[in-house]
Amino acid sequence: MSSPVHARRAARRSRSLTVAGAALAAVLAIGLSACAPDPATEAFLNGDEKAYTSADFRTSEIPPAERDEPVVFGGVTEDGEKFSSDDISGQVAVVNFWYAGCGPCRIEAPDLEAVWQKHQGDDVAFIGVNIYDQPDTAKAFAKTYGITYPSLIDATTGEAKLAFAKVTPIQAPPTTLVLDKQGRVAARIIGPIEGTSILSTIIQDVLKEKA
């Protein structure tokens, strides 16, 4: 028969093990949640491109009278070429914020290229803004997904993202902006563009506007 002292010691050991076990479980839970991919990335990796929710896809158009000042931006592309918004002055422009490890960015890449191919003869410019990667990673992405328009490498300076953030919210990538011929933000798409029709329609509408 155990003594009262032994019983108290056993009870303390049991409580210590319980607390330690709970703490370890909490640490593991935090670690796993930090490492877990976002739902859209996980869906992409699983081959289920439609697993993201409609809440991930939001489009807003801004009437001409309500648009902010033109966005002046620039940087260096993945090929080391200097780019300035002056280079596309007078054109409708599509600016896509992305990075290579972003699952939704991979999902939308072929659709963005398809819209670019459709409208590149219509006085329209496409430019990506890569917010995380270095040039080699961006070039590998472009080769894999057949992207032919350039991207600014903005990871180090944040120059382009900061320029746009002054006039419009920049959400987690992918975010796609359509600029009018004056360089003002005319529309914003948050999340993957989910096909080509909506972006193409926005471009056509903005092209019809008088500069």
Short mmCIF file of C-alpha atoms in Angstrom, two decimals:
data_model
loop_
_atom_site.label_atom_id
_atom_site.label_comp_id
_atom_site.label_asym_id
_atom_site.label_seq_id
_atom_site.Cartn_x
_atom_site.Cartn_y
_atom_site.Cartn_z
CA MET A 1 0.00 0.00 0.00
CA SER A 2 1.51 3.37 -1.03
CA SER A 3 2.11 6.11 1.50
CA PRO A 4 0.43 9.55 1.29
CA VAL A 5 3.81 11.04 0.31
CA HIS A 6 4.21 8.63 -2.60
CA ALA A 7 0.64 9.34 -3.72
CA ARG A 8 1.25 13.09 -3.77
CA ARG A 9 4.48 12.64 -5.75
CA ALA A 10 2.70 10.44 -8.30
CA ALA A 11 -0.08 12.99 -8.65
CA ARG A 12 2.46 15.78 -9.26
CA ARG A 13 4.28 13.69 -11.91
CA SER A 14 0.95 12.98 -13.62
CA ARG A 15 0.03 16.67 -13.70
CA SER A 16 3.50 17.59 -15.03
CA LEU A 17 3.23 15.05 -17.82
CA THR A 18 -0.24 16.32 -18.72
CA VAL A 19 0.93 19.97 -18.88
CA ALA A 20 4.04 19.02 -20.87
CA GLY A 21 1.95 16.98 -23.28
CA ALA A 22 -0.49 19.84 -23.81
CA ALA A 23 2.36 22.29 -24.39
CA LEU A 24 3.98 19.99 -26.93
CA ALA A 25 0.68 19.53 -28.75
CA ALA A 26 0.23 23.31 -28.90
CA VAL A 27 3.73 23.81 -30.31
CA LEU A 28 3.16 21.13 -32.93
CA ALA A 29 -0.19 22.63 -33.88
CA ILE A 30 1.36 26.08 -34.33
CA GLY A 31 4.23 24.66 -36.34
CA LEU A 32 1.95 22.67 -38.61
CA SER A 33 -0.39 25.60 -39.17
CA ALA A 34 2.56 27.83 -40.04
CA CYS A 35 3.84 25.31 -42.58
CA ALA A 36 0.46 24.44 -44.07
CA PRO A 37 -0.14 25.88 -47.57
CA ASP A 38 -3.02 28.23 -48.18
CA PRO A 39 -6.18 26.49 -49.50
CA ALA A 40 -5.66 27.66 -53.08
CA THR A 41 -2.04 26.47 -53.13
CA GLU A 42 -3.04 23.15 -51.60
CA ALA A 43 -5.79 22.80 -54.20
CA PHE A 44 -3.30 23.43 -56.97
CA LEU A 45 -0.85 20.88 -55.59
CA ASN A 46 -3.66 18.33 -55.37
CA GLY A 47 -4.64 18.97 -58.96
CA ASP A 48 -8.00 20.48 -58.03
CA GLU A 49 -7.81 23.96 -59.49
CA LYS A 50 -11.42 24.82 -58.57
CA ALA A 51 -11.07 24.14 -54.86
CA TYR A 52 -10.61 27.79 -53.92
CA THR A 53 -13.80 29.63 -52.95
CA SER A 54 -15.54 32.40 -54.85
CA ALA A 55 -14.55 34.75 -52.01
CA ASP A 56 -10.98 34.52 -53.35
CA PHE A 57 -12.08 36.21 -56.55
CA ARG A 58 -13.26 39.81 -56.32
CA THR A 59 -13.49 42.37 -59.10
CA SER A 60 -14.04 46.10 -58.72
CA GLU A 61 -14.20 48.69 -61.48
CA ILE A 62 -13.65 52.40 -60.87
CA PRO A 63 -15.60 55.00 -62.90
CA PRO A 64 -13.32 57.49 -64.68
CA ALA A 65 -14.47 60.43 -62.54
CA GLU A 66 -13.51 58.56 -59.35
CA ARG A 67 -10.03 57.40 -60.33
CA ASP A 68 -6.92 58.58 -58.51
CA GLU A 69 -3.82 60.12 -60.00
CA PRO A 70 -1.78 58.22 -62.59
CA VAL A 71 0.61 55.70 -61.08
CA VAL A 72 4.27 56.37 -61.84
CA PHE A 73 6.24 53.18 -61.42
CA GLY A 74 9.22 51.31 -62.77
CA GLY A 75 11.99 48.87 -62.04
CA VAL A 76 14.13 46.18 -63.65
CA THR A 77 12.72 43.12 -65.40
CA GLU A 78 13.82 39.51 -64.97
CA ASP A 79 16.00 39.99 -68.07
CA GLY A 80 17.79 42.97 -66.51
CA GLU A 81 16.06 45.57 -68.66
CA LYS A 82 14.98 48.86 -67.16
CA PHE A 83 11.26 49.62 -67.31
CA SER A 84 9.31 52.81 -66.68
CA SER A 85 5.60 53.53 -66.83
CA ASP A 86 6.58 56.20 -69.37
CA ASP A 87 7.34 53.30 -71.74
CA ILE A 88 3.63 52.41 -71.90
CA SER A 89 2.21 55.93 -71.76
CA GLY A 90 -1.09 56.21 -73.63
CA GLN A 91 -1.76 52.47 -73.52
CA VAL A 92 -4.18 50.45 -71.44
CA ALA A 93 -2.03 48.39 -69.09
CA VAL A 94 -2.53 45.20 -67.11
CA VAL A 95 -0.32 44.92 -64.03
CA ASN A 96 -0.22 41.56 -62.26
CA PHE A 97 1.31 41.08 -58.81
CA TRP A 98 2.60 37.53 -58.35
CA TYR A 99 5.38 35.19 -57.20
CA ALA A 100 6.41 31.71 -58.29
CA GLY A 101 5.42 29.81 -55.14
CA CYS A 102 1.87 31.19 -55.17
CA GLY A 103 -0.57 28.43 -56.16
CA PRO A 104 -3.30 30.75 -57.48
CA CYS A 105 -0.64 32.60 -59.51
CA ARG A 106 0.18 29.31 -61.26
CA ILE A 107 -3.51 28.63 -61.84
CA GLU A 108 -4.14 31.96 -63.55
CA ALA A 109 -0.87 32.16 -65.52
CA PRO A 110 -2.16 30.51 -68.74
CA ASP A 111 -5.27 32.72 -68.71
CA LEU A 112 -3.22 35.89 -68.28
CA GLU A 113 -1.03 34.88 -71.20
CA ALA A 114 -4.12 34.10 -73.30
CA VAL A 115 -5.56 37.56 -72.61
CA TRP A 116 -2.19 39.12 -73.44
CA GLN A 117 -2.04 37.24 -76.74
CA LYS A 118 -5.57 38.38 -77.58
CA HIS A 119 -4.98 42.07 -76.88
CA GLN A 120 -1.32 42.78 -77.55
CA GLY A 121 -2.28 44.22 -80.93
CA ASP A 122 -4.85 46.55 -79.34
CA ASP A 123 -2.51 49.13 -77.79
CA VAL A 124 -2.44 47.15 -74.55
CA ALA A 125 0.59 46.46 -72.34
CA PHE A 126 1.08 43.65 -69.82
CA ILE A 127 3.63 43.83 -67.01
CA GLY A 128 4.08 41.52 -64.03
CA VAL A 129 5.38 42.60 -60.64
CA ASN A 130 7.15 39.75 -58.87
CA ILE A 131 7.17 40.61 -55.18
CA TYR A 132 9.30 37.75 -53.77
CA ASP A 133 11.56 36.04 -56.30
CA GLN A 134 14.91 36.65 -57.93
CA PRO A 135 15.32 36.80 -61.74
CA ASP A 136 16.22 33.14 -62.32
CA THR A 137 13.12 31.93 -60.48
CA ALA A 138 10.90 34.35 -62.39
CA LYS A 139 12.39 33.26 -65.71
CA ALA A 140 11.89 29.60 -64.86
CA PHE A 141 8.24 30.31 -64.05
CA ALA A 142 7.77 32.14 -67.35
CA LYS A 143 9.30 29.23 -69.27
CA THR A 144 7.16 26.65 -67.46
CA TYR A 145 3.88 28.50 -67.98
CA GLY A 146 4.62 30.08 -71.35
CA ILE A 147 4.53 33.69 -70.16
CA THR A 148 5.86 36.09 -72.80
CA TYR A 149 5.31 39.50 -71.18
CA PRO A 150 7.97 40.87 -68.78
CA SER A 151 7.89 41.11 -65.00
CA LEU A 152 9.57 43.58 -62.70
CA ILE A 153 11.69 42.00 -59.96
CA ASP A 154 10.38 43.96 -56.98
CA ALA A 155 11.47 41.75 -54.07
CA THR A 156 14.44 43.86 -53.00
CA THR A 157 13.24 47.41 -53.55
CA GLY A 158 9.44 47.12 -53.32
CA GLU A 159 9.42 50.17 -55.57
CA ALA A 160 6.55 49.15 -57.84
CA LYS A 161 4.34 47.77 -55.07
CA LEU A 162 4.80 50.95 -53.03
CA ALA A 163 3.87 53.12 -56.01
CA PHE A 164 0.56 51.30 -56.45
CA ALA A 165 -0.16 51.01 -52.73
CA LYS A 166 -0.36 54.81 -52.60
CA VAL A 167 -3.52 54.77 -54.72
CA THR A 168 -5.11 51.32 -54.33
CA PRO A 169 -5.07 48.40 -51.87
CA ILE A 170 -2.67 45.66 -52.91
CA GLN A 171 -3.90 42.39 -51.45
CA ALA A 172 -2.01 39.11 -51.23
CA PRO A 173 -1.09 37.90 -54.71
CA PRO A 174 -2.36 37.37 -57.20
CA THR A 175 -3.76 40.86 -57.64
CA THR A 176 -4.36 42.23 -61.13
CA LEU A 177 -4.85 45.91 -61.95
CA VAL A 178 -6.04 47.46 -65.19
CA LEU A 179 -4.76 50.98 -65.88
CA ASP A 180 -6.46 53.37 -68.25
CA LYS A 181 -4.65 55.30 -70.97
CA GLN A 182 -3.72 57.99 -68.45
CA GLY A 183 -2.10 55.46 -66.14
CA ARG A 184 -4.87 55.52 -63.53
CA VAL A 185 -6.20 52.37 -61.86
CA ALA A 186 -9.49 51.57 -63.63
CA ALA A 187 -10.14 48.09 -62.22
CA ARG A 188 -8.82 45.68 -59.61
CA ILE A 189 -9.10 41.89 -59.53
CA ILE A 190 -8.17 40.21 -56.26
CA GLY A 191 -7.42 36.51 -56.58
CA PRO A 192 -6.90 34.44 -59.74
CA ILE A 193 -8.65 35.89 -62.79
CA GLU A 194 -10.63 32.66 -63.18
CA GLY A 195 -10.78 32.45 -66.98
CA THR A 196 -10.20 35.08 -69.63
CA SER A 197 -13.61 36.68 -70.18
CA ILE A 198 -13.80 39.13 -67.26
CA LEU A 199 -10.32 40.60 -67.71
CA SER A 200 -10.75 40.76 -71.47
CA THR A 201 -14.09 42.56 -71.10
CA ILE A 202 -12.58 45.11 -68.70
CA ILE A 203 -9.73 45.77 -71.13
CA GLN A 204 -12.16 46.31 -74.00
CA ASP A 205 -14.27 48.69 -71.92
CA VAL A 206 -11.25 50.75 -70.89
CA LEU A 207 -9.96 50.82 -74.47
CA LYS A 208 -13.24 52.44 -75.54
CA GLU A 209 -12.80 55.31 -73.09
CA LYS A 210 -11.60 58.63 -74.36
CA ALA A 211 -8.10 59.47 -73.15
#
